[in-house]
XYZ file of C-alpha atoms in Angstrom:
623
model
C 35.396 19.352 -29.874
C 34.125 20.354 -26.428
C 30.646 19.453 -25.237
C 28.093 22.236 -24.668
C 27.649 22.760 -20.928
C 25.353 24.617 -18.549
C 26.638 25.950 -15.240
C 24.195 25.195 -12.421
C 24.311 24.110 -8.813
C 23.897 20.417 -8.057
C 20.373 21.025 -6.718
C 19.391 23.073 -9.761
C 20.777 20.409 -12.087
C 18.890 17.669 -10.258
C 15.548 19.470 -10.440
C 16.008 20.234 -14.144
C 17.012 16.632 -14.810
C 13.984 15.260 -12.951
C 11.611 17.512 -14.870
C 12.710 15.901 -18.163
C 12.193 12.243 -17.196
C 9.262 10.209 -18.546
C 7.967 6.659 -18.499
C 6.216 4.969 -21.377
C 4.212 1.760 -21.487
C 1.890 0.588 -24.238
C 2.547 3.840 -26.094
C 1.309 6.080 -23.245
C 3.740 8.559 -21.707
C 3.771 9.853 -18.101
C 5.938 12.281 -16.163
C 8.197 10.042 -14.102
C 8.584 12.645 -11.334
C 5.292 14.526 -11.335
C 6.102 16.832 -8.422
C 8.158 17.271 -5.272
C 6.984 17.298 -1.662
C 9.143 19.228 0.767
C 9.638 20.467 4.286
C 12.647 22.777 4.469
C 15.369 23.043 7.074
C 19.034 23.845 7.101
C 19.826 20.672 5.163
C 17.858 21.558 2.013
C 16.503 25.115 2.159
C 19.413 26.756 0.318
C 19.942 23.855 -2.092
C 16.882 21.919 -3.227
C 14.588 24.633 -1.852
C 16.235 27.331 -3.963
C 16.227 25.042 -7.018
C 12.503 24.293 -6.678
C 11.863 28.030 -6.500
C 14.074 28.607 -9.554
C 12.349 25.921 -11.640
C 8.823 26.065 -10.301
C 7.521 26.309 -13.859
C 8.674 22.745 -14.642
C 8.625 21.040 -11.221
C 5.472 21.451 -9.082
C 6.127 21.827 -5.353
C 3.797 20.571 -2.600
C 4.159 21.653 1.030
C 3.813 18.877 3.622
C 3.487 18.864 7.411
C 5.198 15.582 8.288
C 7.998 13.863 6.390
C 6.557 10.364 6.765
C 3.196 11.619 5.535
C 4.790 13.179 2.460
C 6.123 9.752 1.477
C 2.681 8.232 2.048
C 1.155 10.848 -0.256
C 3.744 10.046 -2.919
C 3.029 6.327 -2.551
C -0.717 6.877 -2.917
C -0.035 8.869 -6.085
C 2.195 6.134 -7.547
C -0.246 3.344 -6.770
C -3.173 5.178 -8.343
C -1.124 5.579 -11.538
C 0.055 1.936 -11.608
C 3.658 2.895 -10.755
C 4.089 4.775 -14.042
C 4.493 8.119 -12.276
C 6.145 8.964 -8.969
C 6.829 11.960 -6.759
C 9.949 13.135 -4.955
C 10.251 14.056 -1.265
C 12.913 16.397 0.098
C 13.785 16.977 3.763
C 16.387 18.604 5.944
C 19.062 16.598 7.697
C 18.522 15.011 11.105
C 14.939 14.284 12.223
C 13.530 15.364 8.866
C 15.575 12.640 7.200
C 14.936 9.898 9.746
C 11.203 10.611 9.583
C 11.392 9.206 6.037
C 12.312 5.693 7.152
C 8.797 4.400 7.845
C 7.458 5.753 4.565
C 10.436 4.332 2.670
C 9.866 0.901 4.195
C 6.203 1.062 3.203
C 7.090 2.003 -0.386
C 9.700 -0.711 -0.805
C 7.637 -3.464 0.811
C 4.702 -2.587 -1.442
C 6.992 -2.285 -4.525
C 5.901 1.321 -5.170
C 8.257 4.030 -6.477
C 9.176 7.175 -4.541
C 12.296 9.348 -4.771
C 13.742 10.547 -1.446
C 16.082 13.558 -1.350
C 17.201 14.085 2.259
C 19.808 16.671 3.159
C 23.053 15.407 4.659
C 26.236 16.517 6.437
C 28.861 18.729 4.773
C 30.884 16.597 2.366
C 33.866 18.804 3.179
C 33.411 18.172 6.914
C 34.434 21.805 7.369
C 31.934 22.727 10.127
C 31.715 19.300 11.843
C 29.831 18.646 14.003
C 27.018 20.718 12.594
C 23.513 20.985 14.017
C 21.703 17.602 13.965
C 24.748 15.699 12.690
C 25.373 12.206 14.024
C 29.027 11.657 14.934
C 29.587 7.957 14.526
C 32.791 6.296 15.784
C 32.851 3.974 12.766
C 33.679 6.853 10.445
C 32.842 10.358 9.290
C 31.087 9.044 6.176
C 28.180 7.703 8.290
C 25.070 9.825 8.804
C 21.513 9.265 9.971
C 20.590 8.868 6.288
C 22.258 5.466 6.385
C 19.120 4.259 8.176
C 17.495 4.524 4.739
C 19.845 1.993 3.142
C 17.980 -1.197 4.156
C 14.595 0.237 3.157
C 15.718 1.627 -0.204
C 15.994 -0.244 -3.495
C 18.783 2.152 -4.475
C 20.867 4.438 -2.254
C 23.681 6.833 -2.978
C 25.283 9.824 -1.289
C 26.305 12.543 -3.746
C 29.609 13.823 -2.348
C 30.873 15.393 -5.603
C 28.872 17.236 -8.281
C 29.859 14.973 -11.166
C 28.727 11.918 -9.175
C 25.141 13.062 -9.642
C 25.089 12.087 -13.324
C 25.447 8.277 -13.013
C 23.558 8.212 -9.723
C 20.545 10.142 -11.061
C 20.375 7.846 -14.089
C 20.495 4.754 -11.875
C 17.797 6.231 -9.642
C 15.467 6.666 -12.618
C 16.278 3.159 -13.858
C 15.162 1.639 -10.550
C 12.064 3.818 -10.201
C 10.877 2.773 -13.674
C 11.768 -0.917 -13.342
C 8.613 -2.980 -12.649
C 10.631 -5.692 -10.917
C 13.046 -3.548 -8.900
C 11.056 -0.464 -7.946
C 10.562 0.907 -4.442
C 12.064 3.747 -2.445
C 15.114 5.350 -4.058
C 17.319 7.607 -1.923
C 19.822 10.223 -3.051
C 21.364 11.688 0.098
C 22.509 15.243 -0.630
C 25.249 16.856 1.496
C 24.153 20.427 1.913
C 27.395 22.023 0.737
C 27.371 19.894 -2.434
C 23.747 20.896 -3.162
C 24.846 24.515 -3.489
C 28.069 23.840 -5.445
C 28.139 24.882 -9.111
C 29.337 22.629 -11.940
C 29.476 22.703 -15.723
C 26.882 20.087 -16.735
C 26.787 18.483 -20.168
C 23.686 19.632 -22.021
C 22.707 16.012 -22.743
C 22.051 15.507 -19.024
C 18.966 17.724 -19.317
C 17.601 16.236 -22.522
C 14.185 14.607 -22.393
C 14.608 10.940 -21.534
C 11.970 8.182 -21.786
C 12.205 5.080 -19.604
C 10.169 2.295 -21.179
C 8.407 0.089 -18.649
C 8.939 -3.415 -19.912
C 6.388 -6.180 -20.378
C 8.684 -9.209 -20.453
C 7.105 -12.223 -22.165
C 7.102 -15.710 -20.613
C 9.737 -18.280 -21.467
C 8.147 -20.818 -23.878
C 9.257 -23.816 -21.789
C 7.875 -22.303 -18.572
C 4.644 -21.424 -20.333
C 4.199 -24.952 -21.735
C 4.802 -26.473 -18.279
C 2.317 -24.040 -16.754
C -0.357 -24.986 -19.283
C 0.191 -28.684 -18.605
C -0.139 -28.097 -14.857
C -3.427 -26.226 -15.302
C -4.864 -28.854 -17.630
C -3.986 -31.589 -15.132
C -5.597 -29.816 -12.165
C -9.130 -30.635 -11.030
C -9.490 -27.862 -8.432
C -7.341 -24.923 -9.573
C -7.571 -21.575 -7.766
C -6.093 -18.236 -8.832
C -4.690 -15.936 -6.129
C -4.655 -12.418 -7.580
C -2.105 -10.058 -6.026
C -1.183 -6.425 -6.487
C 0.848 -7.266 -9.578
C -2.428 -7.686 -11.488
C -3.194 -4.017 -10.914
C 0.361 -2.759 -11.458
C 0.397 -4.467 -14.862
C -3.171 -3.379 -15.704
C -3.846 -7.055 -16.252
C -7.450 -7.062 -15.021
C -8.832 -7.563 -18.536
C -6.425 -10.398 -19.249
C -7.350 -12.087 -15.960
C -11.058 -11.763 -16.776
C -10.480 -13.308 -20.211
C -8.604 -16.280 -18.708
C -11.291 -16.849 -16.077
C -14.142 -16.679 -18.560
C -12.381 -19.067 -20.911
C -11.465 -21.646 -18.262
C -13.894 -21.191 -15.354
C -11.021 -21.024 -12.825
C -12.138 -19.028 -9.746
C -10.219 -16.062 -8.328
C -9.482 -15.134 -4.733
C -7.593 -11.930 -4.006
C -5.029 -10.609 -1.584
C -5.473 -7.195 0.007
C -3.399 -5.623 -2.790
C -5.181 -7.631 -5.499
C -8.800 -7.103 -4.485
C -10.762 -5.641 -7.374
C -8.857 -7.663 -9.966
C -12.308 -8.955 -10.873
C -15.456 -6.951 -10.211
C -17.201 -8.238 -7.088
C -20.259 -9.505 -8.955
C -18.316 -11.602 -11.458
C -19.406 -15.229 -10.904
C -15.779 -16.363 -10.455
C -14.789 -13.675 -7.928
C -14.581 -15.247 -4.468
C -13.342 -12.164 -2.592
C -10.442 -12.050 -0.185
C -8.245 -15.009 0.741
C -6.370 -15.962 3.905
C -6.749 -14.839 7.497
C -9.091 -12.018 6.502
C -10.603 -13.890 3.587
C -14.098 -15.079 2.794
C -15.432 -18.511 3.718
C -15.827 -19.545 0.084
C -12.287 -18.517 -0.877
C -10.665 -20.185 2.123
C -12.718 -23.364 1.767
C -11.592 -23.723 -1.845
C -8.001 -22.913 -0.893
C -7.961 -25.828 1.551
C -8.899 -28.291 -1.183
C -7.170 -26.715 -4.198
C -4.769 -29.008 -6.025
C -3.177 -26.144 -7.996
C -2.781 -22.591 -6.661
C -1.992 -20.096 -9.416
C -0.437 -16.980 -7.893
C -0.515 -13.916 -10.132
C 1.587 -10.987 -8.926
C 1.473 -11.951 -5.245
C 4.137 -12.052 -2.525
C 2.291 -14.729 -0.488
C 2.407 -12.931 2.854
C 1.454 -14.730 6.048
C -2.057 -13.273 5.908
C -2.530 -14.794 2.449
C -1.249 -18.267 3.394
C -2.738 -18.192 6.912
C 0.829 -18.544 8.185
C 1.333 -21.693 6.136
C -1.860 -23.454 7.293
C -4.303 -22.653 4.478
C -3.411 -24.864 1.516
C -4.077 -28.297 2.994
C -4.638 -30.586 -0.002
C -1.890 -33.247 0.296
C -1.265 -32.972 -3.450
C -1.373 -29.184 -3.734
C 1.152 -27.586 -6.074
C 1.825 -23.967 -6.948
C 2.212 -22.090 -10.213
C 3.374 -18.497 -9.911
C 3.174 -15.812 -12.607
C 5.318 -12.928 -11.423
C 7.599 -10.314 -12.905
C 10.195 -10.992 -10.182
C 11.928 -14.342 -9.907
C 12.215 -13.762 -6.168
C 8.437 -13.973 -5.716
C 7.794 -16.456 -8.523
C 9.850 -19.155 -6.797
C 8.025 -18.981 -3.457
C 6.312 -22.135 -2.173
C 8.493 -24.286 -4.471
C 6.289 -23.269 -7.378
C 6.469 -23.827 -11.090
C 7.333 -20.392 -12.408
C 6.400 -18.074 -15.228
C 8.655 -15.048 -14.752
C 6.985 -12.395 -16.877
C 4.736 -9.373 -16.896
C 1.348 -10.329 -15.458
C -0.739 -9.183 -18.413
C 1.571 -10.730 -20.988
C 1.738 -14.007 -19.066
C -2.035 -14.235 -18.584
C -2.685 -13.582 -22.253
C -0.173 -16.249 -23.268
C -1.563 -18.758 -20.767
C -5.118 -18.172 -22.001
C -3.995 -18.933 -25.540
C -2.110 -22.042 -24.395
C -5.231 -23.302 -22.585
C -7.569 -22.926 -25.556
C -10.485 -25.326 -25.211
C -9.767 -26.195 -21.558
C -12.359 -25.626 -18.841
C -12.801 -26.838 -15.268
C -15.545 -29.334 -14.503
C -19.085 -28.009 -14.335
C -19.492 -29.446 -10.834
C -16.531 -27.379 -9.603
C -18.000 -24.191 -11.066
C -21.374 -24.967 -9.477
C -19.651 -25.567 -6.115
C -17.827 -22.245 -5.929
C -20.753 -20.276 -7.329
C -22.987 -21.685 -4.589
C -20.350 -20.757 -2.009
C -20.178 -17.237 -3.407
C -23.957 -16.917 -3.141
C -23.843 -17.997 0.518
C -21.130 -15.438 1.264
C -23.076 -12.665 -0.447
C -25.854 -13.324 2.052
C -23.316 -12.955 4.892
C -22.266 -9.562 3.513
C -25.878 -8.462 3.191
C -26.488 -9.349 6.842
C -23.379 -7.486 8.030
C -24.338 -4.361 6.072
C -28.029 -4.389 6.951
C -29.371 -1.920 9.527
C -32.860 -2.832 10.661
C -33.095 0.275 12.855
C -32.155 3.439 10.949
C -32.156 5.437 14.189
C -29.660 3.183 16.008
C -25.947 3.806 16.524
C -24.209 2.050 13.600
C -21.778 -0.802 13.932
C -18.544 -0.680 11.953
C -19.855 -3.062 9.302
C -22.994 -0.931 8.960
C -20.697 2.037 8.325
C -19.256 0.063 5.418
C -22.762 -0.795 4.247
C -23.773 2.863 4.299
C -20.636 3.788 2.357
C -21.263 0.979 -0.138
C -24.673 2.486 -0.848
C -23.182 5.920 -1.586
C -19.948 5.348 -3.529
C -19.749 5.416 -7.294
C -18.051 2.706 -9.297
C -14.882 4.760 -9.750
C -14.582 6.158 -6.225
C -11.411 5.164 -4.347
C -11.630 3.809 -0.787
C -8.356 3.962 1.186
C -7.385 2.150 4.377
C -4.312 0.617 5.967
C -4.564 -0.415 9.609
C -6.769 -1.375 12.520
C -9.846 -3.576 12.355
C -11.057 -2.032 9.093
C -8.705 -3.979 6.765
C -10.135 -7.287 7.933
C -13.733 -6.110 7.573
C -13.034 -4.569 4.167
C -11.212 -7.612 2.800
C -14.113 -9.862 3.763
C -17.003 -7.547 2.947
C -16.192 -4.758 0.507
C -17.713 -5.157 -2.944
C -15.083 -3.708 -5.259
C -16.633 -2.331 -8.442
C -13.541 -1.200 -10.331
C -9.808 -2.005 -10.352
C -8.697 1.118 -8.427
C -11.585 1.380 -5.965
C -10.085 -0.809 -3.236
C -6.862 0.844 -2.023
C -5.539 -1.059 1.004
C -1.934 -0.607 2.109
C -1.395 -3.938 3.828
C 2.212 -4.697 3.011
C 3.311 -2.517 5.934
C -0.164 -1.826 7.404
C 1.007 1.598 8.481
C -1.172 3.648 10.812
C -1.318 7.193 9.522
C -1.200 6.248 5.833
C -4.808 6.916 4.912
C -5.095 10.722 4.961
C -1.858 11.551 3.087
C -2.450 8.683 0.654
C -5.854 10.174 -0.070
C -4.109 13.410 -0.992
C -1.731 11.561 -3.325
C -4.588 9.704 -5.007
C -6.547 12.938 -5.401
C -3.531 14.584 -7.033
C -3.135 11.632 -9.407
C -6.850 11.540 -10.282
C -8.338 14.999 -9.665
C -11.832 14.075 -10.859
C -12.077 10.977 -8.651
C -14.011 10.897 -5.364
C -11.604 9.743 -2.639
C -12.539 8.281 0.753
C -9.969 7.831 3.531
C -11.328 5.436 6.176
C -9.669 6.071 9.525
C -10.171 4.746 13.052
C -9.473 6.879 16.096
C -6.130 5.181 16.748
C -4.874 5.836 13.246
C -6.208 9.393 13.241
C -4.243 10.270 16.368
C -1.065 9.011 14.702
C -1.065 11.513 11.826
C -3.923 13.972 11.234
C -1.641 16.826 10.161
C -1.996 16.400 6.408
C -5.597 17.557 6.689
C -4.013 21.014 6.551
C -2.292 20.052 3.299
C -5.573 18.891 1.746
C -7.145 22.225 2.714
C -4.175 24.189 1.393
C -4.101 22.310 -1.914
C -7.898 22.473 -2.303
C -8.199 18.692 -2.539
C -11.707 17.429 -1.649
C -10.620 14.270 0.161
C -13.428 12.711 2.209
C -12.418 11.427 5.634
C -14.632 8.848 7.353
C -13.500 9.005 10.989
C -14.713 6.094 13.113
C -14.492 6.526 16.877
C -14.435 3.328 18.956
C -12.212 4.553 21.800
C -9.147 2.410 21.307
C -7.139 0.009 19.205
C -9.992 -2.296 18.256
C -7.993 -4.663 16.077
C -5.113 -5.146 18.497
C -7.551 -5.318 21.379
C -9.247 -8.297 19.776
C -5.922 -9.897 18.930
C -4.683 -9.320 22.471
C -7.702 -11.158 23.815
C -7.103 -14.196 21.602
C -3.398 -14.497 22.537
C -3.846 -14.119 26.280
C -3.032 -10.419 26.498
C -6.463 -9.580 27.953
C -6.700 -6.343 25.888
C -3.935 -4.777 27.966
C -3.002 -1.274 26.780
C -5.454 -1.187 23.882
C -8.253 1.124 25.121
C -8.384 4.934 25.231
C -9.813 5.280 28.714
C -8.999 6.769 32.100
C -6.957 4.686 34.506
C -9.146 2.741 36.939
C -8.589 2.220 40.642
C -7.011 -1.168 39.935
C -4.367 0.485 37.752
C -5.800 -0.704 34.434
C -7.253 1.527 31.729
C -10.830 0.399 32.239
C -12.416 3.680 33.276
C -14.554 6.099 31.320
C -13.664 7.019 27.740
C -11.332 9.978 27.363
C -13.060 13.309 26.681
C -11.387 13.659 23.291
C -13.313 15.309 20.449
C -11.630 14.207 17.226
C -14.318 15.853 15.106
C -13.496 19.216 16.670
C -9.835 18.561 15.976
C -10.523 17.866 12.297
C -12.574 21.070 12.113
C -9.762 23.039 13.726
C -7.450 21.863 10.943
C -9.773 23.258 8.292
C -12.106 20.407 7.371
C -15.848 20.653 7.069
C -17.153 18.184 9.655
C -20.441 16.284 9.533
C -21.328 14.437 12.730
C -23.523 11.338 12.435
C -25.050 9.640 15.467
C -27.386 7.177 13.741
C -27.426 5.027 10.626
C -29.837 7.465 8.999
C -27.642 10.479 9.776
C -24.599 8.566 8.549
C -26.172 7.876 5.155
C -27.132 11.537 4.826
C -23.657 12.734 5.854
C -21.885 10.412 3.410
C -24.105 11.558 0.561
C -23.457 15.200 1.447
C -19.704 14.601 1.607
C -19.679 12.943 -1.797
C -21.588 15.849 -3.313
C -19.253 18.422 -1.754
C -16.228 20.124 -3.261
C -13.974 20.639 -0.221
C -12.191 18.379 2.292
C -14.911 16.873 4.460
C -14.886 14.670 7.551
C -17.796 12.376 8.376
C -17.439 11.584 12.083
C -19.285 8.662 13.634
C -19.078 6.835 16.953
C -19.839 3.160 16.446
C -21.532 0.479 18.461
C -18.619 -1.707 19.622
C -20.591 -4.932 19.084
C -18.728 -7.244 16.732
C -20.823 -7.681 13.594
C -18.139 -8.737 11.123
C -17.751 -12.439 10.330
C -14.958 -14.085 12.279
C -11.620 -15.083 10.797
C -11.902 -17.978 8.358
C -8.236 -18.940 8.697
C -5.467 -18.728 11.272
C -2.685 -16.175 11.724
C 0.470 -16.979 13.654
C 1.065 -14.606 16.568
C 3.222 -16.483 19.121
C 1.734 -16.938 22.579
C 3.659 -17.122 25.866
C 4.832 -20.704 26.337
C 4.619 -20.375 30.102
C 2.329 -18.041 32.051
C 0.560 -17.748 35.395
C -2.569 -16.057 34.071
C -5.313 -18.419 32.932
C -6.081 -16.468 29.746
C -2.532 -16.934 28.478
C -2.517 -20.630 29.383
C -5.693 -21.259 27.401
C -4.404 -19.184 24.502
C -1.217 -21.254 24.359
C -3.211 -24.484 24.230
C -5.169 -23.131 21.263
C -1.943 -21.949 19.622
C -0.348 -25.382 19.859
C -3.374 -26.932 18.145
C -3.301 -24.412 15.311
C 0.429 -24.400 14.644
C 0.345 -28.169 14.165
C -1.415 -27.583 10.829
C 1.459 -25.606 9.338
C 2.981 -27.060 6.180
C 6.248 -26.502 4.394
C 5.446 -26.554 0.700
C 8.437 -28.201 -0.920
């Protein structure tokens, strides 16, 4: 008996298939592909473009201005929804496709799902070489889309219609897999997109992908409990996996039962509310003094959903107790085994709940609790000082900008940032009040992420107030999605901080002997350096020209008023402020390895190398 079939083009079949895919976790269902971003060219306009028009009633379409930014928006959407819902991104061939690479790398590094649908060459090779096609001497099956292979968790090129069926199913499997997710790429030759095929009806049936919560192995769990009971100075490092698993409640229950303190990575900040007595704030190079001091003396470091990047470990120099050991709770074995750790390979929430039960009756010493609580109190005073503005009519510093924002935001507002000097200040100083409030993309630290990510978050949570914090350097990288926010009617708030250059890299350059070379936005001086007057660039006027309401603030008082007005508004709004360049943030509490020239004629580089040699001597291999 023959199967019922439906005759559609490959692009039409793909869009219909995507519209019927769902995830489910803990009994709650989400659309797996909630919408599709697209910029059309000759690689996708007649295929995916026509299909999105045909099925606009079941697949929402969003118009972007830059392909990389569309991926960032999709990533922001996925992160806000704990990876349970994703968006697709379609582009033409050529530069449209290669513009996806940065966004794909960001998604995969941060373990966040996004589906990429770039156009490709003709599978028939009939019109070769077509416009924008790369002719590679290694073979005619190579295209620029192959640059997406190393930054994708799954990649396939659909060169025949029937090949779409297994490939689309595998793509959904990876997107919904909490251990394997990231960027997924289906490269679509433009002639195949438009080719018709008789599809089995089952291909379009509603399909639910259950997001697993794997439980810990009993032997691993028992060993983990023994390690915790034996430790005198345990410290939890909360990573992004806590949020992805919605394990914040389970972490809080473990901490309150045992008294073990928590320090957080950039992705994990907010795992505990800032005013919880066991929350020590950020850890590592951009961490707090109390967190880093405890890390240096910890005898057991319990990593929960963290990748242990170099910022977290201070490039291998942070955990200095000679007897320190590691216990990692992680859904991926790859990350769980880092630092020669004891492992609990499981879902973060499930593992934390099981560990809490296994530790019934155990609590750290009262003296240890008193020690870290006193350290937390001292650090709170540091934050107060950085936020405080004694003169309301003065030009604000960057940390006073954060203080003014802290006074305005609601508990459920989302604050987004990714690059520059702001991530360090935020990790040290921001007082996260809810699990989703602190949204830092620091796996790839990609300039240009903040504005499109704000759009994605706003789409995922329409009733949430969203703040995209952007420095002038980041703004100049990718302001174009302001137009998208205006077009979509999304009231994203942009806080645009003007300090006339790359402040973060300028400071780093100074410490490594680079003398701030090439880091300022200024006219060229007579000596050939860029030390002249600031450039006459008006970024606020630019934001206004793209459709934003712009509020200019020159003083702390005006800044507070502008932020309050922006939060009360209902349209995309930019709060523009030039800051006092004086450094008011606390310095780094731990090292970060940026190699310095081993030989140099300039004195600054010589001194920097001497300091580097002293610091690198503290690096440990945890075996």
